[in-house]
């Protein structure tokens, strides 16, 4: 019953805020990108919240606890840098296509090709579906364990909460609730940080900065290099492609005030970093006191119950729900905007229907027996990496032929995915790195080769 009350209170806050501060949207374009002059501070909070997915709140603590400052660095820094690196490309697409809505629409217009559009729609929509499945799967596992509500029911309840306010005003509801969710996550993170320091003092934290084993003393030590190869390098490659292969971030680039895009993404990156940093400090503290984890996947939940009063679990659960739903509602809006490419962008009914279909798919995926977060992350991480180079090179002025784009992305998925899958099954850092690099590089290399071959035979790269 306590779990249902938590979810009900959370839903009431988000729905009430949406009804008070936004208006029901009846125009497709405004439903997808607002008035294109959204406040940059709210946009920054929304960007930060969207980039925080529920499992990431656990990964930062886990890596700090197990691999010390080395592990936390390789999780935190690439996550922040990828949003900053994205800035010039967000500015560029807005300048070239000021009335745009989607990345797939931009690539279609750039190459005058329905085939290119379909390849990008497959990647972007696939990412939204699988990312939603990850959120519902990972978040529901934690909430079910903590509240006693059945896993299946939690997936449905979380989906209904996200849908309830997203259907009302689209991107405006998403950005507003993201901002509220991010403010709450920042407040909770600050509280946990203060309580951690009070609990064991800075000396306790410093004692744990080398991890629970105490072996992670340097980036250049044997252990430090192992962390880099097994986790840091493949994670960095995957994260750098993150915003580029996610319609949620292109959508925000089209929605925020054009002369404040850089401000929004830079501040969003910094705000994001504060949350996993505070969770990492908690991991250091746990290692410092010699706590022996029962389940590394939920180590911060264990530490909060171990180190703090019982009531602290409540804000932590709110934090998890915020991290989960901020990404889910962004995925809903991303899917609705992608339908504008599929259906011509005229009917709001079809746009909203896409949200419902996406959530149904996410619920079904999350409830597949034996499905794990790793399985889903494998597929959507490879999906978003497959279009990185064609997107970046196009925005930098490199011209492909339409077939160059299509063959490049298809080859990247066909070759890179199996290699990365093999590395994931074996937990092999070298194979995961090879799979990530192959997926990223092959799309660009094959695209250039096919383009040059077609140009030689008289076909132009428009």
Tab-separated table of C-alpha atoms in Angstrom:
chain	number	residue	atom	x	y	z
A	1	UNK	CA	0.000	0.000	0.000
A	2	UNK	CA	2.857	2.394	0.817
A	3	UNK	CA	4.263	1.888	-2.687
A	4	UNK	CA	0.937	2.750	-4.305
A	5	UNK	CA	0.714	5.908	-2.195
A	6	UNK	CA	4.207	6.972	-3.327
A	7	UNK	CA	3.289	6.508	-6.989
A	8	UNK	CA	-0.060	8.259	-6.521
A	9	UNK	CA	1.543	11.289	-4.864
A	10	UNK	CA	4.186	11.438	-7.568
A	11	UNK	CA	1.576	11.263	-10.328
A	12	UNK	CA	-0.530	13.960	-8.661
A	13	UNK	CA	2.422	16.365	-8.512
A	14	UNK	CA	3.311	15.935	-12.186
A	15	UNK	CA	-0.249	16.027	-13.509
A	16	UNK	CA	-1.176	19.071	-11.392
A	17	UNK	CA	1.921	20.977	-12.538
A	18	UNK	CA	1.125	20.148	-16.163
A	19	UNK	CA	-2.485	21.316	-15.875
A	20	UNK	CA	-1.512	24.560	-14.120
A	21	UNK	CA	1.510	25.636	-16.138
A	22	UNK	CA	0.745	24.354	-19.642
A	23	UNK	CA	-2.232	24.448	-21.971
A	24	UNK	CA	-3.714	21.500	-23.843
A	25	UNK	CA	-1.999	21.496	-27.223
A	26	UNK	CA	-4.014	20.918	-30.393
A	27	UNK	CA	-1.382	21.801	-32.993
A	28	UNK	CA	1.000	19.040	-34.125
A	29	UNK	CA	4.075	21.248	-34.522
A	30	UNK	CA	3.603	22.957	-31.165
A	31	UNK	CA	2.921	19.570	-29.553
A	32	UNK	CA	6.337	18.407	-30.802
A	33	UNK	CA	8.568	21.507	-30.436
A	34	UNK	CA	6.483	24.118	-28.606
A	35	UNK	CA	6.902	27.687	-29.818
A	36	UNK	CA	10.624	27.126	-30.560
A	37	UNK	CA	11.444	29.723	-27.909
A	38	UNK	CA	11.400	27.594	-24.778
A	39	UNK	CA	13.206	29.012	-21.750
A	40	UNK	CA	16.832	27.876	-21.753
A	41	UNK	CA	17.009	27.284	-17.994
A	42	UNK	CA	14.018	24.947	-18.094
A	43	UNK	CA	15.528	23.381	-21.207
A	44	UNK	CA	18.821	22.810	-19.363
A	45	UNK	CA	16.995	21.074	-16.517
A	46	UNK	CA	15.071	18.998	-19.045
A	47	UNK	CA	18.233	18.011	-20.934
A	48	UNK	CA	19.929	16.969	-17.695
A	49	UNK	CA	16.923	14.955	-16.529
A	50	UNK	CA	16.504	13.257	-19.903
A	51	UNK	CA	20.141	12.158	-19.840
A	52	UNK	CA	19.692	10.580	-16.397
A	53	UNK	CA	18.195	7.145	-16.836
A	54	UNK	CA	17.296	5.142	-13.744
A	55	UNK	CA	20.111	2.537	-13.888
A	56	UNK	CA	22.704	5.313	-14.248
A	57	UNK	CA	21.897	6.371	-10.694
A	58	UNK	CA	23.118	2.946	-9.587
A	59	UNK	CA	26.080	2.611	-11.960
A	60	UNK	CA	27.849	5.695	-10.582
A	61	UNK	CA	27.682	4.312	-7.026
A	62	UNK	CA	28.663	0.826	-8.164
A	63	UNK	CA	31.732	2.000	-10.086
A	64	UNK	CA	32.875	4.267	-7.233
A	65	UNK	CA	32.402	1.438	-4.727
A	66	UNK	CA	34.144	-1.261	-6.774
A	67	UNK	CA	36.706	0.707	-8.830
A	68	UNK	CA	37.169	3.863	-6.770
A	69	UNK	CA	37.782	7.234	-8.387
A	70	UNK	CA	38.985	5.505	-11.571
A	71	UNK	CA	35.626	3.859	-12.159
A	72	UNK	CA	33.632	6.958	-11.284
A	73	UNK	CA	35.754	9.061	-13.648
A	74	UNK	CA	35.098	6.778	-16.624
A	75	UNK	CA	31.378	6.927	-15.972
A	76	UNK	CA	31.003	10.593	-15.085
A	77	UNK	CA	33.322	12.463	-17.462
A	78	UNK	CA	32.190	10.885	-20.790
A	79	UNK	CA	28.556	11.408	-19.744
A	80	UNK	CA	29.160	15.133	-19.251
A	81	UNK	CA	31.435	15.626	-22.269
A	82	UNK	CA	29.051	14.047	-24.775
A	83	UNK	CA	26.412	16.722	-24.087
A	84	UNK	CA	29.015	19.477	-24.476
A	85	UNK	CA	30.371	17.982	-27.716
A	86	UNK	CA	26.795	17.898	-29.025
A	87	UNK	CA	26.407	21.707	-28.770
A	88	UNK	CA	27.886	22.853	-32.130
A	89	UNK	CA	25.908	20.188	-33.974
A	90	UNK	CA	22.667	21.201	-32.250
A	91	UNK	CA	23.339	24.804	-33.270
A	92	UNK	CA	24.136	23.726	-36.824
A	93	UNK	CA	20.969	21.718	-37.401
A	94	UNK	CA	18.847	24.560	-36.021
A	95	UNK	CA	20.585	27.042	-38.324
A	96	UNK	CA	20.201	24.853	-41.408
A	97	UNK	CA	16.635	23.790	-40.617
A	98	UNK	CA	15.036	26.399	-38.343
A	99	UNK	CA	11.549	24.943	-38.814
A	100	UNK	CA	12.665	21.344	-38.341
A	101	UNK	CA	11.321	18.819	-35.859
A	102	UNK	CA	13.327	15.612	-36.298
A	103	UNK	CA	16.799	14.415	-37.283
A	104	UNK	CA	15.222	11.994	-39.765
A	105	UNK	CA	13.409	14.909	-41.401
A	106	UNK	CA	16.665	16.855	-41.663
A	107	UNK	CA	18.477	13.916	-43.285
A	108	UNK	CA	15.589	13.326	-45.690
A	109	UNK	CA	15.629	16.947	-46.840
A	110	UNK	CA	19.415	17.014	-46.989
A	111	UNK	CA	19.606	14.008	-49.316
A	112	UNK	CA	16.143	14.212	-50.913
A	113	UNK	CA	15.762	10.539	-50.097
A	114	UNK	CA	12.956	8.546	-48.526
A	115	UNK	CA	15.413	5.661	-48.099
A	116	UNK	CA	17.680	7.754	-45.886
A	117	UNK	CA	14.659	8.872	-43.897
A	118	UNK	CA	13.543	5.277	-43.350
A	119	UNK	CA	16.998	4.196	-42.138
A	120	UNK	CA	17.044	7.036	-39.626
A	121	UNK	CA	13.449	6.405	-38.551
A	122	UNK	CA	14.359	2.770	-37.879
A	123	UNK	CA	17.314	3.813	-35.737
A	124	UNK	CA	15.585	6.642	-33.867
A	125	UNK	CA	12.298	4.864	-33.248
A	126	UNK	CA	14.076	1.646	-32.314
A	127	UNK	CA	16.108	3.557	-29.752
A	128	UNK	CA	12.972	5.113	-28.236
A	129	UNK	CA	11.267	1.730	-27.905
A	130	UNK	CA	14.265	-0.073	-26.390
A	131	UNK	CA	15.174	2.837	-24.120
A	132	UNK	CA	11.616	2.859	-22.780
A	133	UNK	CA	11.861	-0.880	-22.187
A	134	UNK	CA	15.105	-0.355	-20.234
A	135	UNK	CA	13.578	2.316	-18.014
A	136	UNK	CA	10.503	0.246	-17.209
A	137	UNK	CA	12.548	-2.907	-16.657
A	138	UNK	CA	15.292	-1.436	-14.470
A	139	UNK	CA	13.131	1.017	-12.552
A	140	UNK	CA	10.345	-1.486	-11.928
A	141	UNK	CA	12.798	-4.067	-10.582
A	142	UNK	CA	13.996	-1.625	-7.930
A	143	UNK	CA	10.572	-0.230	-7.072
A	144	UNK	CA	9.020	-3.686	-6.896
A	145	UNK	CA	11.721	-4.842	-4.488
A	146	UNK	CA	11.448	-1.717	-2.352
A	147	UNK	CA	7.641	-1.447	-2.223
A	148	UNK	CA	6.394	-5.020	-2.565
A	149	UNK	CA	4.207	-4.191	-5.577
A	150	UNK	CA	4.372	-6.821	-8.313
A	151	UNK	CA	6.874	-6.090	-11.087
A	152	UNK	CA	4.240	-6.355	-13.829
A	153	UNK	CA	1.939	-3.866	-12.113
A	154	UNK	CA	4.762	-1.382	-11.537
A	155	UNK	CA	5.660	-1.345	-15.254
A	156	UNK	CA	2.044	-0.520	-16.130
A	157	UNK	CA	1.627	2.119	-13.414
A	158	UNK	CA	4.828	3.931	-14.379
A	159	UNK	CA	3.830	3.895	-18.041
A	160	UNK	CA	0.380	5.308	-17.245
A	161	UNK	CA	1.875	8.115	-15.117
A	162	UNK	CA	4.224	9.214	-17.923
A	163	UNK	CA	1.456	9.024	-20.514
A	164	UNK	CA	-1.072	10.951	-18.401
A	165	UNK	CA	0.770	14.263	-18.545
A	166	UNK	CA	2.620	13.775	-21.855
A	167	UNK	CA	-0.637	13.464	-23.809
A	168	UNK	CA	-1.830	16.825	-22.504
A	169	UNK	CA	0.705	19.225	-24.001
A	170	UNK	CA	3.531	17.149	-25.481
A	171	UNK	CA	7.010	18.634	-25.319
A	172	UNK	CA	5.930	21.427	-22.960
A	173	UNK	CA	4.658	18.880	-20.436
A	174	UNK	CA	7.792	16.809	-20.872
A	175	UNK	CA	10.142	19.750	-20.326
A	176	UNK	CA	8.147	21.104	-17.373
A	177	UNK	CA	7.993	17.767	-15.566
A	178	UNK	CA	11.638	17.071	-16.465
A	179	UNK	CA	12.583	20.342	-14.785
A	180	UNK	CA	10.609	19.417	-11.640
A	181	UNK	CA	12.126	15.941	-11.649
A	182	UNK	CA	15.653	17.327	-12.059
A	183	UNK	CA	15.193	19.854	-9.244
A	184	UNK	CA	14.071	17.027	-7.012
A	185	UNK	CA	17.035	14.838	-8.032
A	186	UNK	CA	19.449	17.696	-7.362
A	187	UNK	CA	17.888	18.374	-3.953
A	188	UNK	CA	17.958	14.682	-3.021
A	189	UNK	CA	21.548	14.332	-4.241
A	190	UNK	CA	22.645	17.327	-2.161
A	191	UNK	CA	20.874	15.910	0.901
A	192	UNK	CA	22.489	12.500	0.438
A	193	UNK	CA	25.895	14.144	0.014
A	194	UNK	CA	25.512	16.145	3.231
A	195	UNK	CA	24.250	13.100	5.127
A	196	UNK	CA	27.126	11.001	3.796
A	197	UNK	CA	29.679	13.543	5.001
A	198	UNK	CA	27.971	13.791	8.401
A	199	UNK	CA	27.757	10.018	8.686
A	200	UNK	CA	31.430	9.201	8.184
A	201	UNK	CA	33.171	12.504	7.669
A	202	UNK	CA	35.456	13.348	4.769
A	203	UNK	CA	38.013	10.893	6.142
A	204	UNK	CA	35.588	8.022	5.581
A	205	UNK	CA	35.041	9.127	1.991
A	206	UNK	CA	38.768	9.496	1.343
A	207	UNK	CA	39.397	6.015	2.695
A	208	UNK	CA	37.101	4.626	0.006
A	209	UNK	CA	38.320	6.530	-3.071
A	210	UNK	CA	40.427	3.528	-4.123
A	211	UNK	CA	37.435	1.190	-4.084
A	212	UNK	CA	36.408	-1.555	-1.678
A	213	UNK	CA	39.536	-3.558	-2.524
A	214	UNK	CA	41.836	-0.534	-2.218
A	215	UNK	CA	43.624	-1.518	-5.447
A	216	UNK	CA	42.492	1.328	-7.711
A	217	UNK	CA	45.137	3.896	-6.865
A	218	UNK	CA	45.949	5.266	-10.327
A	219	UNK	CA	44.652	5.511	-13.877
A	220	UNK	CA	47.968	4.030	-15.032
A	221	UNK	CA	48.188	1.085	-12.666
A	222	UNK	CA	47.411	-2.427	-13.907
A	223	UNK	CA	43.958	-2.222	-12.301
A	224	UNK	CA	43.340	1.268	-13.672
A	225	UNK	CA	44.170	0.202	-17.215
A	226	UNK	CA	41.907	-2.832	-16.853
A	227	UNK	CA	39.022	-0.547	-15.875
A	228	UNK	CA	39.751	1.647	-18.896
A	229	UNK	CA	39.781	-1.276	-21.349
A	230	UNK	CA	36.842	-3.181	-19.879
A	231	UNK	CA	34.616	-0.234	-18.985
A	232	UNK	CA	36.038	3.200	-19.764
A	233	UNK	CA	36.762	2.891	-23.489
A	234	UNK	CA	33.606	1.049	-24.625
A	235	UNK	CA	31.499	3.272	-22.350
A	236	UNK	CA	33.058	6.441	-23.767
A	237	UNK	CA	32.509	5.312	-27.360
A	238	UNK	CA	28.905	4.412	-26.622
A	239	UNK	CA	28.149	7.575	-24.681
A	240	UNK	CA	29.639	9.943	-27.249
A	241	UNK	CA	27.130	8.659	-29.780
A	242	UNK	CA	24.294	8.966	-27.253
A	243	UNK	CA	22.774	12.403	-27.969
A	244	UNK	CA	23.506	12.109	-31.701
A	245	UNK	CA	21.368	9.000	-32.054
A	246	UNK	CA	18.552	10.117	-29.763
A	247	UNK	CA	15.660	12.169	-31.132
A	248	UNK	CA	14.949	13.516	-27.612
A	249	UNK	CA	18.008	15.783	-27.797
A	250	UNK	CA	17.480	16.916	-31.398
A	251	UNK	CA	13.889	17.711	-30.427
A	252	UNK	CA	15.127	19.971	-27.620
A	253	UNK	CA	17.562	21.630	-30.005
A	254	UNK	CA	14.569	22.577	-32.168
A	255	UNK	CA	12.459	23.660	-29.174
A	256	UNK	CA	14.780	25.914	-27.145
A	257	UNK	CA	15.390	29.548	-28.072
A	258	UNK	CA	17.865	29.435	-30.964
A	259	UNK	CA	20.429	31.789	-29.415
A	260	UNK	CA	20.412	29.855	-26.132
A	261	UNK	CA	21.060	26.333	-27.407
A	262	UNK	CA	24.659	26.372	-26.182
A	263	UNK	CA	23.656	27.684	-22.759
A	264	UNK	CA	20.979	25.008	-22.367
A	265	UNK	CA	23.203	22.046	-23.229
A	266	UNK	CA	26.257	23.295	-21.317
A	267	UNK	CA	24.328	23.962	-18.121
A	268	UNK	CA	22.385	20.735	-18.650
A	269	UNK	CA	25.659	18.794	-18.789
A	270	UNK	CA	26.887	20.387	-15.554
A	271	UNK	CA	23.592	19.803	-13.742
A	272	UNK	CA	23.561	16.202	-14.877
A	273	UNK	CA	27.084	15.661	-13.538
A	274	UNK	CA	26.093	16.727	-10.033
A	275	UNK	CA	23.756	13.743	-9.581
A	276	UNK	CA	26.095	10.823	-10.426
A	277	UNK	CA	28.920	12.662	-8.624
A	278	UNK	CA	26.941	12.689	-5.367
A	279	UNK	CA	25.968	9.048	-5.887
A	280	UNK	CA	29.659	8.268	-6.436
A	281	UNK	CA	30.569	9.897	-3.119
A	282	UNK	CA	28.085	7.544	-1.486
A	283	UNK	CA	29.977	4.656	-3.108
A	284	UNK	CA	33.286	5.934	-1.726
A	285	UNK	CA	31.750	6.159	1.738
A	286	UNK	CA	30.456	2.598	1.514
A	287	UNK	CA	33.891	1.336	0.507
A	288	UNK	CA	35.460	3.437	3.269
A	289	UNK	CA	33.428	1.753	5.996
A	290	UNK	CA	34.093	-1.671	4.486
A	291	UNK	CA	30.456	-2.415	3.672
A	292	UNK	CA	30.083	-5.744	1.848
A	293	UNK	CA	27.521	-5.409	-0.939
A	294	UNK	CA	24.844	-8.062	-1.294
A	295	UNK	CA	23.857	-6.923	-4.809
A	296	UNK	CA	26.185	-4.515	-6.629
A	297	UNK	CA	23.386	-3.584	-9.009
A	298	UNK	CA	21.520	-1.763	-6.219
A	299	UNK	CA	24.473	-0.853	-4.007
A	300	UNK	CA	23.340	2.720	-3.351
A	301	UNK	CA	19.929	1.461	-2.181
A	302	UNK	CA	21.750	-0.886	0.213
A	303	UNK	CA	24.037	1.869	1.463
A	304	UNK	CA	21.189	4.299	2.064
A	305	UNK	CA	19.378	1.707	4.157
A	306	UNK	CA	22.610	0.849	5.982
A	307	UNK	CA	23.935	4.348	6.694
A	308	UNK	CA	20.864	6.577	7.002
A	309	UNK	CA	17.535	6.645	8.897
A	310	UNK	CA	14.717	4.532	7.440
A	311	UNK	CA	12.757	7.547	6.153
A	312	UNK	CA	15.570	8.426	3.705
A	313	UNK	CA	14.452	5.542	1.503
A	314	UNK	CA	11.385	7.605	0.532
A	315	UNK	CA	13.227	10.494	-1.201
A	316	UNK	CA	15.533	7.919	-2.785
A	317	UNK	CA	12.560	6.151	-4.365
A	318	UNK	CA	11.236	9.505	-5.590
A	319	UNK	CA	14.666	10.085	-7.097
A	320	UNK	CA	14.573	6.746	-8.934
A	321	UNK	CA	11.071	7.442	-10.264
A	322	UNK	CA	12.209	10.887	-11.434
A	323	UNK	CA	15.218	9.476	-13.276
A	324	UNK	CA	13.073	6.826	-14.902
A	325	UNK	CA	10.071	8.899	-15.950
A	326	UNK	CA	12.119	11.877	-17.180
A	327	UNK	CA	13.542	9.582	-19.848
A	328	UNK	CA	10.266	7.780	-20.549
A	329	UNK	CA	8.291	10.984	-21.170
A	330	UNK	CA	11.106	12.281	-23.386
A	331	UNK	CA	10.941	9.044	-25.379
A	332	UNK	CA	7.182	9.503	-25.738
A	333	UNK	CA	7.649	12.975	-27.182
A	334	UNK	CA	10.465	11.747	-29.426
A	335	UNK	CA	8.222	9.004	-30.824
A	336	UNK	CA	5.371	11.442	-31.384
A	337	UNK	CA	7.680	13.774	-33.325
A	338	UNK	CA	9.034	10.913	-35.466
A	339	UNK	CA	5.473	10.083	-36.505
A	340	UNK	CA	5.356	13.521	-38.146
A	341	UNK	CA	7.856	12.107	-40.656
A	342	UNK	CA	5.881	8.911	-41.132
A	343	UNK	CA	2.451	10.499	-41.520
A	344	UNK	CA	3.147	13.977	-42.849
A	345	UNK	CA	2.760	15.757	-39.525
A	346	UNK	CA	-0.879	16.740	-39.915
A	347	UNK	CA	-2.926	14.635	-37.514
A	348	UNK	CA	-2.454	15.081	-33.776
A	349	UNK	CA	-4.441	11.894	-33.174
A	350	UNK	CA	-1.743	9.817	-34.899
A	351	UNK	CA	0.951	11.711	-33.045
A	352	UNK	CA	-0.628	10.860	-29.679
A	353	UNK	CA	-1.356	7.290	-30.735
A	354	UNK	CA	2.389	6.830	-31.249
A	355	UNK	CA	2.889	7.512	-27.538
A	356	UNK	CA	0.443	4.793	-26.550
A	357	UNK	CA	1.965	2.283	-28.966
A	358	UNK	CA	5.474	3.078	-27.708
A	359	UNK	CA	4.479	2.481	-24.095
A	360	UNK	CA	2.698	-0.774	-24.923
A	361	UNK	CA	5.848	-1.962	-26.698
A	362	UNK	CA	7.995	-0.873	-23.750
A	363	UNK	CA	5.762	-2.707	-21.255
A	364	UNK	CA	5.812	-5.889	-23.351
A	365	UNK	CA	9.610	-5.765	-23.726
A	366	UNK	CA	10.146	-5.159	-20.002
A	367	UNK	CA	7.976	-8.175	-19.184
A	368	UNK	CA	9.710	-10.645	-21.520
A	369	UNK	CA	10.853	-13.539	-19.282
A	370	UNK	CA	14.624	-13.482	-18.786
A	371	UNK	CA	15.042	-10.038	-20.322
A	372	UNK	CA	17.831	-7.996	-18.756
A	373	UNK	CA	18.968	-4.398	-18.877
A	374	UNK	CA	22.183	-5.597	-20.529
A	375	UNK	CA	20.236	-7.170	-23.402
A	376	UNK	CA	18.334	-3.972	-24.123
A	377	UNK	CA	21.332	-1.691	-23.622
A	378	UNK	CA	23.249	-3.838	-26.091
A	379	UNK	CA	20.731	-3.280	-28.860
A	380	UNK	CA	19.938	0.376	-28.373
A	381	UNK	CA	23.566	1.334	-27.697
A	382	UNK	CA	24.523	-0.194	-31.037
A	383	UNK	CA	21.530	1.385	-32.765
A	384	UNK	CA	22.459	4.931	-31.794
A	385	UNK	CA	26.146	4.410	-32.634
A	386	UNK	CA	25.270	3.245	-36.161
A	387	UNK	CA	24.259	6.713	-37.388
A	388	UNK	CA	26.862	8.781	-35.521
A	389	UNK	CA	29.393	9.380	-38.308
A	390	UNK	CA	26.885	9.959	-41.151
A	391	UNK	CA	25.095	12.526	-38.975
A	392	UNK	CA	28.234	14.312	-37.790
A	393	UNK	CA	29.869	14.315	-41.219
A	394	UNK	CA	26.717	15.616	-42.905
A	395	UNK	CA	26.416	18.471	-40.406
A	396	UNK	CA	30.107	19.250	-40.994
A	397	UNK	CA	29.499	19.579	-44.739
A	398	UNK	CA	30.566	16.143	-46.011
A	399	UNK	CA	28.188	14.899	-48.689
A	400	UNK	CA	27.170	11.282	-49.175
A	401	UNK	CA	24.936	9.674	-51.743
A	402	UNK	CA	21.681	8.299	-50.323
A	403	UNK	CA	22.890	4.742	-50.888
A	404	UNK	CA	26.108	5.599	-49.113
A	405	UNK	CA	24.138	6.523	-45.997
A	406	UNK	CA	21.887	3.476	-46.180
A	407	UNK	CA	24.615	0.916	-46.833
A	408	UNK	CA	26.846	2.481	-44.193
A	409	UNK	CA	24.248	2.248	-41.414
A	410	UNK	CA	23.094	-1.255	-42.392
A	411	UNK	CA	26.665	-2.592	-42.509
A	412	UNK	CA	27.448	-1.030	-39.130
A	413	UNK	CA	24.497	-2.837	-37.558
A	414	UNK	CA	25.132	-6.121	-39.366
A	415	UNK	CA	28.806	-6.338	-38.348
A	416	UNK	CA	29.162	-4.264	-35.186
A	417	UNK	CA	26.166	-5.680	-33.296
A	418	UNK	CA	27.296	-9.350	-33.330
A	419	UNK	CA	30.824	-8.414	-32.194
A	420	UNK	CA	29.516	-6.246	-29.368
A	421	UNK	CA	27.007	-8.962	-28.410
A	422	UNK	CA	29.804	-11.536	-28.226
A	423	UNK	CA	31.871	-9.221	-26.022
A	424	UNK	CA	28.899	-8.565	-23.747
A	425	UNK	CA	28.107	-12.264	-23.296
A	426	UNK	CA	31.751	-13.005	-22.449
A	427	UNK	CA	32.146	-9.737	-20.502
A	428	UNK	CA	35.197	-9.110	-22.667
A	429	UNK	CA	36.398	-5.485	-22.705
A	430	UNK	CA	38.423	-5.874	-25.939
A	431	UNK	CA	35.497	-7.386	-27.840
A	432	UNK	CA	33.043	-4.802	-26.536
A	433	UNK	CA	35.454	-2.051	-27.560
A	434	UNK	CA	35.961	-3.639	-30.980
A	435	UNK	CA	32.203	-3.940	-31.448
A	436	UNK	CA	31.635	-0.307	-30.464
A	437	UNK	CA	34.402	0.975	-32.720
A	438	UNK	CA	33.236	-1.176	-35.628
A	439	UNK	CA	29.664	0.093	-35.325
A	440	UNK	CA	30.746	3.722	-35.144
A	441	UNK	CA	33.411	3.621	-37.867
A	442	UNK	CA	31.858	1.253	-40.388
A	443	UNK	CA	28.865	3.471	-41.151
A	444	UNK	CA	31.184	6.335	-42.102
A	445	UNK	CA	33.774	4.229	-43.935
A	446	UNK	CA	31.246	2.256	-45.995
A	447	UNK	CA	29.284	5.459	-46.628
A	448	UNK	CA	32.353	7.192	-48.061
A	449	UNK	CA	33.354	4.165	-50.155
A	450	UNK	CA	29.889	3.737	-51.651
A	451	UNK	CA	29.597	7.479	-52.275
A	452	UNK	CA	32.941	7.641	-54.098
A	453	UNK	CA	32.042	4.580	-56.178
A	454	UNK	CA	28.711	6.126	-57.210
A	455	UNK	CA	30.285	9.477	-57.990
A	456	UNK	CA	32.815	7.726	-60.257
A	457	UNK	CA	29.909	6.129	-62.095
A	458	UNK	CA	28.156	9.445	-62.580
A	459	UNK	CA	25.872	9.686	-59.577
A	460	UNK	CA	26.164	12.861	-57.524
A	461	UNK	CA	26.238	13.274	-53.770
A	462	UNK	CA	23.538	15.884	-53.481
